[in-house]
Amino acid sequence: MNQTQIREFFEILRAANPSPQTELEYASVFELLAAVLLSAQATDVGVNKATRRLFVVANTPQKILELGEERLAEYIKTIGLYKTKAKNLHATCRILVEQYGGAVPQSREALESLPGVGRKTANVVLNVAFGEATMAVDTHIFRVGNRTGLAPGKNVLEVEQQLLARVPPEFLVDAHHWLILHGRYVCQARRPLCERCAVVAQCDSAPMAAAR
């Protein structure tokens, strides 16, 4: 995919969805951080189901500390790896209260120092909550980046770096939302829905799609 095709690719996605949003439900920066932390190896639908129950009773670091790790685990037990996630979220809340006055820090280094918060989670929080042009590469974006030729890479960091280098600046803030949604609903893992893809003409896999 060349630079002209990349621009066309994002112009088409932007025209179809001018203001893309995460499908995780949240009402504060902390709720976003908690939801993303819980979303590892889980679906947004499953996380939302759990956080709708949790956030009603505990939606701040202090309240989750008061809830306790065991009770927290009960609220999120429908999510995979819930015991580990409860431990990490509870520990993160303690750090937020003791070191940051209950606020979510706005630096990558501080975010990645929190238990259960890796580079992808930090990128989501920096992008969605603070409007930074970061690229949170999940399985969908990794697949789309490689399959389309937009950002080929052997691992998530390579794909992230390729995206940051190749996506025109005007699209960077929203790009990861468009790519996640495209991977989730169109450029799917088992069988990409090329027949309904609006950007198939810009895709390096277009000849294969046309041959179907």
PDB file of N, CA and C in Angstrom, residues 61-144:
ATOM      1  N   PRO A  61     -10.647   4.782  42.258  1.00  0.00           N
ATOM      2  CA  PRO A  61      -9.622   3.967  42.917  1.00  0.00           C
ATOM      3  C   PRO A  61      -9.898   3.757  44.402  1.00  0.00           C
ATOM      4  N   GLN A  62     -10.341   4.790  45.101  1.00  0.00           N
ATOM      5  CA  GLN A  62     -10.604   4.670  46.529  1.00  0.00           C
ATOM      6  C   GLN A  62     -11.741   3.683  46.803  1.00  0.00           C
ATOM      7  N   LYS A  63     -12.793   3.752  46.020  1.00  0.00           N
ATOM      8  CA  LYS A  63     -13.933   2.864  46.237  1.00  0.00           C
ATOM      9  C   LYS A  63     -13.578   1.409  45.946  1.00  0.00           C
ATOM     10  N   ILE A  64     -12.716   1.193  44.947  1.00  0.00           N
ATOM     11  CA  ILE A  64     -12.311  -0.184  44.657  1.00  0.00           C
ATOM     12  C   ILE A  64     -11.397  -0.713  45.754  1.00  0.00           C
ATOM     13  N   LEU A  65     -10.556   0.156  46.305  1.00  0.00           N
ATOM     14  CA  LEU A  65      -9.748  -0.252  47.453  1.00  0.00           C
ATOM     15  C   LEU A  65     -10.640  -0.666  48.618  1.00  0.00           C
ATOM     16  N   GLU A  66     -11.677   0.123  48.867  1.00  0.00           N
ATOM     17  CA  GLU A  66     -12.596  -0.167  49.965  1.00  0.00           C
ATOM     18  C   GLU A  66     -13.397  -1.440  49.693  1.00  0.00           C
ATOM     19  N   LEU A  67     -13.665  -1.706  48.408  1.00  0.00           N
ATOM     20  CA  LEU A  67     -14.400  -2.917  48.030  1.00  0.00           C
ATOM     21  C   LEU A  67     -13.588  -4.168  48.379  1.00  0.00           C
ATOM     22  N   GLY A  68     -12.275  -4.092  48.163  1.00  0.00           N
ATOM     23  CA  GLY A  68     -11.414  -5.232  48.464  1.00  0.00           C
ATOM     24  C   GLY A  68     -11.242  -6.143  47.265  1.00  0.00           C
ATOM     25  N   GLU A  69     -10.118  -6.825  47.219  1.00  0.00           N
ATOM     26  CA  GLU A  69      -9.785  -7.658  46.065  1.00  0.00           C
ATOM     27  C   GLU A  69     -10.769  -8.809  45.870  1.00  0.00           C
ATOM     28  N   GLU A  70     -11.179  -9.457  46.941  1.00  0.00           N
ATOM     29  CA  GLU A  70     -12.075 -10.613  46.808  1.00  0.00           C
ATOM     30  C   GLU A  70     -13.445 -10.216  46.281  1.00  0.00           C
ATOM     31  N   ARG A  71     -13.994  -9.130  46.817  1.00  0.00           N
ATOM     32  CA  ARG A  71     -15.308  -8.681  46.329  1.00  0.00           C
ATOM     33  C   ARG A  71     -15.190  -8.139  44.909  1.00  0.00           C
ATOM     34  N   LEU A  72     -14.077  -7.483  44.603  1.00  0.00           N
ATOM     35  CA  LEU A  72     -13.851  -7.018  43.239  1.00  0.00           C
ATOM     36  C   LEU A  72     -13.869  -8.195  42.278  1.00  0.00           C
ATOM     37  N   ALA A  73     -13.207  -9.269  42.657  1.00  0.00           N
ATOM     38  CA  ALA A  73     -13.161 -10.458  41.798  1.00  0.00           C
ATOM     39  C   ALA A  73     -14.563 -10.999  41.518  1.00  0.00           C
ATOM     40  N   GLU A  74     -15.450 -10.925  42.500  1.00  0.00           N
ATOM     41  CA  GLU A  74     -16.813 -11.408  42.304  1.00  0.00           C
ATOM     42  C   GLU A  74     -17.544 -10.613  41.223  1.00  0.00           C
ATOM     43  N   TYR A  75     -17.277  -9.327  41.150  1.00  0.00           N
ATOM     44  CA  TYR A  75     -17.950  -8.484  40.157  1.00  0.00           C
ATOM     45  C   TYR A  75     -17.448  -8.742  38.735  1.00  0.00           C
ATOM     46  N   ILE A  76     -16.212  -9.211  38.606  1.00  0.00           N
ATOM     47  CA  ILE A  76     -15.645  -9.370  37.274  1.00  0.00           C
ATOM     48  C   ILE A  76     -15.395 -10.838  36.918  1.00  0.00           C
ATOM     49  N   LYS A  77     -16.003 -11.766  37.648  1.00  0.00           N
ATOM     50  CA  LYS A  77     -15.698 -13.185  37.464  1.00  0.00           C
ATOM     51  C   LYS A  77     -16.192 -13.746  36.130  1.00  0.00           C
ATOM     52  N   THR A  78     -17.001 -12.993  35.401  1.00  0.00           N
ATOM     53  CA  THR A  78     -17.437 -13.447  34.079  1.00  0.00           C
ATOM     54  C   THR A  78     -16.376 -13.187  33.015  1.00  0.00           C
ATOM     55  N   ILE A  79     -15.317 -12.463  33.388  1.00  0.00           N
ATOM     56  CA  ILE A  79     -14.238 -12.132  32.452  1.00  0.00           C
ATOM     57  C   ILE A  79     -13.094 -13.128  32.625  1.00  0.00           C
ATOM     58  N   GLY A  80     -12.467 -13.514  31.544  1.00  0.00           N
ATOM     59  CA  GLY A  80     -11.331 -14.415  31.616  1.00  0.00           C
ATOM     60  C   GLY A  80     -10.195 -13.847  32.453  1.00  0.00           C
ATOM     61  N   LEU A  81      -9.505 -14.730  33.155  1.00  0.00           N
ATOM     62  CA  LEU A  81      -8.371 -14.347  34.009  1.00  0.00           C
ATOM     63  C   LEU A  81      -8.791 -13.356  35.095  1.00  0.00           C
ATOM     64  N   TYR A  82     -10.002 -13.490  35.584  1.00  0.00           N
ATOM     65  CA  TYR A  82     -10.553 -12.471  36.461  1.00  0.00           C
ATOM     66  C   TYR A  82      -9.804 -12.342  37.791  1.00  0.00           C
ATOM     67  N   LYS A  83      -9.254 -13.442  38.298  1.00  0.00           N
ATOM     68  CA  LYS A  83      -8.548 -13.353  39.578  1.00  0.00           C
ATOM     69  C   LYS A  83      -7.271 -12.522  39.446  1.00  0.00           C
ATOM     70  N   THR A  84      -6.528 -12.763  38.383  1.00  0.00           N
ATOM     71  CA  THR A  84      -5.314 -11.986  38.135  1.00  0.00           C
ATOM     72  C   THR A  84      -5.658 -10.529  37.868  1.00  0.00           C
ATOM     73  N   LYS A  85      -6.725 -10.308  37.113  1.00  0.00           N
ATOM     74  CA  LYS A  85      -7.121  -8.933  36.791  1.00  0.00           C
ATOM     75  C   LYS A  85      -7.604  -8.197  38.040  1.00  0.00           C
ATOM     76  N   ALA A  86      -8.302  -8.895  38.916  1.00  0.00           N
ATOM     77  CA  ALA A  86      -8.743  -8.274  40.169  1.00  0.00           C
ATOM     78  C   ALA A  86      -7.536  -7.878  41.011  1.00  0.00           C
ATOM     79  N   LYS A  87      -6.555  -8.757  41.071  1.00  0.00           N
ATOM     80  CA  LYS A  87      -5.334  -8.462  41.832  1.00  0.00           C
ATOM     81  C   LYS A  87      -4.622  -7.248  41.253  1.00  0.00           C
ATOM     82  N   ASN A  88      -4.487  -7.211  39.931  1.00  0.00           N
ATOM     83  CA  ASN A  88      -3.789  -6.093  39.287  1.00  0.00           C
ATOM     84  C   ASN A  88      -4.553  -4.780  39.424  1.00  0.00           C
ATOM     85  N   LEU A  89      -5.871  -4.827  39.219  1.00  0.00           N
ATOM     86  CA  LEU A  89      -6.666  -3.604  39.314  1.00  0.00           C
ATOM     87  C   LEU A  89      -6.654  -3.065  40.740  1.00  0.00           C
ATOM     88  N   HIS A  90      -6.762  -3.951  41.701  1.00  0.00           N
ATOM     89  CA  HIS A  90      -6.744  -3.515  43.101  1.00  0.00           C
ATOM     90  C   HIS A  90      -5.394  -2.887  43.441  1.00  0.00           C
ATOM     91  N   ALA A  91      -4.299  -3.519  42.995  1.00  0.00           N
ATOM     92  CA  ALA A  91      -2.966  -2.982  43.242  1.00  0.00           C
ATOM     93  C   ALA A  91      -2.766  -1.640  42.524  1.00  0.00           C
ATOM     94  N   THR A  92      -3.297  -1.538  41.321  1.00  0.00           N
ATOM     95  CA  THR A  92      -3.220  -0.281  40.573  1.00  0.00           C
ATOM     96  C   THR A  92      -3.949   0.833  41.314  1.00  0.00           C
ATOM     97  N   CYS A  93      -5.101   0.515  41.852  1.00  0.00           N
ATOM     98  CA  CYS A  93      -5.879   1.514  42.588  1.00  0.00           C
ATOM     99  C   CYS A  93      -5.116   2.009  43.826  1.00  0.00           C
ATOM    100  N   ARG A  94      -4.421   1.115  44.480  1.00  0.00           N
ATOM    101  CA  ARG A  94      -3.627   1.521  45.649  1.00  0.00           C
ATOM    102  C   ARG A  94      -2.538   2.519  45.246  1.00  0.00           C
ATOM    103  N   ILE A  95      -1.878   2.234  44.128  1.00  0.00           N
ATOM    104  CA  ILE A  95      -0.838   3.146  43.641  1.00  0.00           C
ATOM    105  C   ILE A  95      -1.436   4.489  43.238  1.00  0.00           C
ATOM    106  N   LEU A  96      -2.571   4.447  42.560  1.00  0.00           N
ATOM    107  CA  LEU A  96      -3.217   5.693  42.133  1.00  0.00           C
ATOM    108  C   LEU A  96      -3.584   6.554  43.337  1.00  0.00           C
ATOM    109  N   VAL A  97      -4.088   5.931  44.389  1.00  0.00           N
ATOM    110  CA  VAL A  97      -4.472   6.675  45.588  1.00  0.00           C
ATOM    111  C   VAL A  97      -3.245   7.199  46.325  1.00  0.00           C
ATOM    112  N   GLU A  98      -2.257   6.339  46.503  1.00  0.00           N
ATOM    113  CA  GLU A  98      -1.107   6.703  47.325  1.00  0.00           C
ATOM    114  C   GLU A  98      -0.100   7.611  46.617  1.00  0.00           C
ATOM    115  N   GLN A  99       0.007   7.471  45.293  1.00  0.00           N
ATOM    116  CA  GLN A  99       1.037   8.229  44.580  1.00  0.00           C
ATOM    117  C   GLN A  99       0.495   9.340  43.690  1.00  0.00           C
ATOM    118  N   TYR A 100      -0.779   9.236  43.289  1.00  0.00           N
ATOM    119  CA  TYR A 100      -1.306  10.201  42.322  1.00  0.00           C
ATOM    120  C   TYR A 100      -2.587  10.880  42.790  1.00  0.00           C
ATOM    121  N   GLY A 101      -2.892  10.770  44.064  1.00  0.00           N
ATOM    122  CA  GLY A 101      -4.084  11.414  44.590  1.00  0.00           C
ATOM    123  C   GLY A 101      -5.374  10.918  43.989  1.00  0.00           C
ATOM    124  N   GLY A 102      -5.364   9.676  43.501  1.00  0.00           N
ATOM    125  CA  GLY A 102      -6.570   9.085  42.917  1.00  0.00           C
ATOM    126  C   GLY A 102      -6.754   9.386  41.446  1.00  0.00           C
ATOM    127  N   ALA A 103      -5.849  10.176  40.857  1.00  0.00           N
ATOM    128  CA  ALA A 103      -5.955  10.522  39.441  1.00  0.00           C
ATOM    129  C   ALA A 103      -5.145   9.554  38.591  1.00  0.00           C
ATOM    130  N   VAL A 104      -5.510   9.464  37.326  1.00  0.00           N
ATOM    131  CA  VAL A 104      -4.774   8.629  36.384  1.00  0.00           C
ATOM    132  C   VAL A 104      -3.652   9.470  35.780  1.00  0.00           C
ATOM    133  N   PRO A 105      -2.407   9.021  35.868  1.00  0.00           N
ATOM    134  CA  PRO A 105      -1.300   9.806  35.322  1.00  0.00           C
ATOM    135  C   PRO A 105      -1.357   9.894  33.803  1.00  0.00           C
ATOM    136  N   GLN A 106      -0.756  10.943  33.252  1.00  0.00           N
ATOM    137  CA  GLN A 106      -0.835  11.176  31.815  1.00  0.00           C
ATOM    138  C   GLN A 106       0.482  10.889  31.101  1.00  0.00           C
ATOM    139  N   SER A 107       1.366  10.145  31.702  1.00  0.00           N
ATOM    140  CA  SER A 107       2.618   9.808  31.027  1.00  0.00           C
ATOM    141  C   SER A 107       2.677   8.314  30.778  1.00  0.00           C
ATOM    142  N   ARG A 108       3.297   7.937  29.677  1.00  0.00           N
ATOM    143  CA  ARG A 108       3.428   6.525  29.333  1.00  0.00           C
ATOM    144  C   ARG A 108       4.195   5.771  30.419  1.00  0.00           C
ATOM    145  N   GLU A 109       5.292   6.364  30.878  1.00  0.00           N
ATOM    146  CA  GLU A 109       6.121   5.701  31.877  1.00  0.00           C
ATOM    147  C   GLU A 109       5.326   5.401  33.143  1.00  0.00           C
ATOM    148  N   ALA A 110       4.547   6.376  33.599  1.00  0.00           N
ATOM    149  CA  ALA A 110       3.763   6.174  34.816  1.00  0.00           C
ATOM    150  C   ALA A 110       2.670   5.136  34.597  1.00  0.00           C
ATOM    151  N   LEU A 111       2.007   5.194  33.464  1.00  0.00           N
ATOM    152  CA  LEU A 111       0.945   4.229  33.179  1.00  0.00           C
ATOM    153  C   LEU A 111       1.488   2.807  33.101  1.00  0.00           C
ATOM    154  N   GLU A 112       2.604   2.627  32.414  1.00  0.00           N
ATOM    155  CA  GLU A 112       3.152   1.288  32.238  1.00  0.00           C
ATOM    156  C   GLU A 112       3.752   0.729  33.522  1.00  0.00           C
ATOM    157  N   SER A 113       3.931   1.580  34.514  1.00  0.00           N
ATOM    158  CA  SER A 113       4.427   1.092  35.812  1.00  0.00           C
ATOM    159  C   SER A 113       3.308   0.517  36.668  1.00  0.00           C
ATOM    160  N   LEU A 114       2.050   0.705  36.259  1.00  0.00           N
ATOM    161  CA  LEU A 114       0.910   0.206  37.018  1.00  0.00           C
ATOM    162  C   LEU A 114       0.715  -1.289  36.758  1.00  0.00           C
ATOM    163  N   PRO A 115       0.377  -2.071  37.781  1.00  0.00           N
ATOM    164  CA  PRO A 115       0.160  -3.511  37.611  1.00  0.00           C
ATOM    165  C   PRO A 115      -0.928  -3.802  36.577  1.00  0.00           C
ATOM    166  N   GLY A 116      -0.619  -4.665  35.632  1.00  0.00           N
ATOM    167  CA  GLY A 116      -1.596  -5.053  34.624  1.00  0.00           C
ATOM    168  C   GLY A 116      -1.716  -4.100  33.463  1.00  0.00           C
ATOM    169  N   VAL A 117      -0.943  -3.018  33.470  1.00  0.00           N
ATOM    170  CA  VAL A 117      -1.000  -2.028  32.393  1.00  0.00           C
ATOM    171  C   VAL A 117       0.242  -2.159  31.514  1.00  0.00           C
ATOM    172  N   GLY A 118       0.050  -2.651  30.307  1.00  0.00           N
ATOM    173  CA  GLY A 118       1.146  -2.774  29.361  1.00  0.00           C
ATOM    174  C   GLY A 118       1.110  -1.648  28.349  1.00  0.00           C
ATOM    175  N   ARG A 119       1.897  -1.794  27.310  1.00  0.00           N
ATOM    176  CA  ARG A 119       2.006  -0.738  26.298  1.00  0.00           C
ATOM    177  C   ARG A 119       0.668  -0.477  25.593  1.00  0.00           C
ATOM    178  N   LYS A 120      -0.054  -1.554  25.270  1.00  0.00           N
ATOM    179  CA  LYS A 120      -1.321  -1.372  24.562  1.00  0.00           C
ATOM    180  C   LYS A 120      -2.322  -0.613  25.418  1.00  0.00           C
ATOM    181  N   THR A 121      -2.459  -1.008  26.678  1.00  0.00           N
ATOM    182  CA  THR A 121      -3.388  -0.319  27.581  1.00  0.00           C
ATOM    183  C   THR A 121      -3.001   1.143  27.745  1.00  0.00           C
ATOM    184  N   ALA A 122      -1.711   1.395  27.930  1.00  0.00           N
ATOM    185  CA  ALA A 122      -1.238   2.773  28.065  1.00  0.00           C
ATOM    186  C   ALA A 122      -1.564   3.582  26.813  1.00  0.00           C
ATOM    187  N   ASN A 123      -1.375   2.971  25.636  1.00  0.00           N
ATOM    188  CA  ASN A 123      -1.674   3.667  24.386  1.00  0.00           C
ATOM    189  C   ASN A 123      -3.158   4.024  24.278  1.00  0.00           C
ATOM    190  N   VAL A 124      -4.027   3.102  24.695  1.00  0.00           N
ATOM    191  CA  VAL A 124      -5.464   3.378  24.638  1.00  0.00           C
ATOM    192  C   VAL A 124      -5.818   4.560  25.540  1.00  0.00           C
ATOM    193  N   VAL A 125      -5.308   4.545  26.764  1.00  0.00           N
ATOM    194  CA  VAL A 125      -5.618   5.623  27.711  1.00  0.00           C
ATOM    195  C   VAL A 125      -5.063   6.955  27.212  1.00  0.00           C
ATOM    196  N   LEU A 126      -3.832   6.957  26.728  1.00  0.00           N
ATOM    197  CA  LEU A 126      -3.229   8.186  26.223  1.00  0.00           C
ATOM    198  C   LEU A 126      -4.006   8.731  25.034  1.00  0.00           C
ATOM    199  N   ASN A 127      -4.490   7.842  24.186  1.00  0.00           N
ATOM    200  CA  ASN A 127      -5.225   8.262  22.988  1.00  0.00           C
ATOM    201  C   ASN A 127      -6.649   8.685  23.308  1.00  0.00           C
ATOM    202  N   VAL A 128      -7.389   7.807  23.957  1.00  0.00           N
ATOM    203  CA  VAL A 128      -8.825   8.047  24.161  1.00  0.00           C
ATOM    204  C   VAL A 128      -9.072   9.112  25.232  1.00  0.00           C
ATOM    205  N   ALA A 129      -8.341   9.035  26.328  1.00  0.00           N
ATOM    206  CA  ALA A 129      -8.587   9.959  27.435  1.00  0.00           C
ATOM    207  C   ALA A 129      -7.880  11.297  27.255  1.00  0.00           C
ATOM    208  N   PHE A 130      -6.672  11.251  26.679  1.00  0.00           N
ATOM    209  CA  PHE A 130      -5.864  12.463  26.630  1.00  0.00           C
ATOM    210  C   PHE A 130      -5.607  12.980  25.219  1.00  0.00           C
ATOM    211  N   GLY A 131      -6.173  12.309  24.210  1.00  0.00           N
ATOM    212  CA  GLY A 131      -6.107  12.809  22.843  1.00  0.00           C
ATOM    213  C   GLY A 131      -4.745  12.737  22.186  1.00  0.00           C
ATOM    214  N   GLU A 132      -3.862  11.879  22.686  1.00  0.00           N
ATOM    215  CA  GLU A 132      -2.538  11.761  22.084  1.00  0.00           C
ATOM    216  C   GLU A 132      -2.578  10.822  20.876  1.00  0.00           C
ATOM    217  N   ALA A 133      -1.709  11.084  19.921  1.00  0.00           N
ATOM    218  CA  ALA A 133      -1.670  10.301  18.682  1.00  0.00           C
ATOM    219  C   ALA A 133      -0.864   9.027  18.886  1.00  0.00           C
ATOM    220  N   THR A 134      -1.418   8.115  19.658  1.00  0.00           N
ATOM    221  CA  THR A 134      -0.773   6.826  19.904  1.00  0.00           C
ATOM    222  C   THR A 134      -1.505   5.743  19.129  1.00  0.00           C
ATOM    223  N   MET A 135      -0.896   4.580  19.010  1.00  0.00           N
ATOM    224  CA  MET A 135      -1.490   3.488  18.254  1.00  0.00           C
ATOM    225  C   MET A 135      -1.492   2.228  19.099  1.00  0.00           C
ATOM    226  N   ALA A 136      -2.640   1.871  19.618  1.00  0.00           N
ATOM    227  CA  ALA A 136      -2.773   0.678  20.456  1.00  0.00           C
ATOM    228  C   ALA A 136      -3.017  -0.527  19.559  1.00  0.00           C
ATOM    229  N   VAL A 137      -2.002  -1.325  19.342  1.00  0.00           N
ATOM    230  CA  VAL A 137      -2.100  -2.445  18.401  1.00  0.00           C
ATOM    231  C   VAL A 137      -2.597  -3.699  19.114  1.00  0.00           C
ATOM    232  N   ASP A 138      -3.817  -4.095  18.775  1.00  0.00           N
ATOM    233  CA  ASP A 138      -4.368  -5.350  19.285  1.00  0.00           C
ATOM    234  C   ASP A 138      -4.346  -6.373  18.151  1.00  0.00           C
ATOM    235  N   THR A 139      -4.995  -7.510  18.340  1.00  0.00           N
ATOM    236  CA  THR A 139      -4.981  -8.545  17.309  1.00  0.00           C
ATOM    237  C   THR A 139      -5.645  -8.077  16.019  1.00  0.00           C
ATOM    238  N   HIS A 140      -6.685  -7.247  16.130  1.00  0.00           N
ATOM    239  CA  HIS A 140      -7.370  -6.736  14.941  1.00  0.00           C
ATOM    240  C   HIS A 140      -6.447  -5.834  14.127  1.00  0.00           C
ATOM    241  N   ILE A 141      -5.802  -4.888  14.805  1.00  0.00           N
ATOM    242  CA  ILE A 141      -4.932  -3.945  14.101  1.00  0.00           C
ATOM    243  C   ILE A 141      -3.709  -4.663  13.534  1.00  0.00           C
ATOM    244  N   PHE A 142      -3.173  -5.613  14.288  1.00  0.00           N
ATOM    245  CA  PHE A 142      -2.036  -6.389  13.783  1.00  0.00           C
ATOM    246  C   PHE A 142      -2.417  -7.099  12.490  1.00  0.00           C
ATOM    247  N   ARG A 143      -3.599  -7.699  12.467  1.00  0.00           N
ATOM    248  CA  ARG A 143      -4.061  -8.410  11.277  1.00  0.00           C
ATOM    249  C   ARG A 143      -4.295  -7.445  10.117  1.00  0.00           C
ATOM    250  N   VAL A 144      -5.002  -6.358  10.362  1.00  0.00           N
ATOM    251  CA  VAL A 144      -5.313  -5.398   9.303  1.00  0.00           C
ATOM    252  C   VAL A 144      -4.034  -4.756   8.757  1.00  0.00           C
TER     253      VAL A 144
END
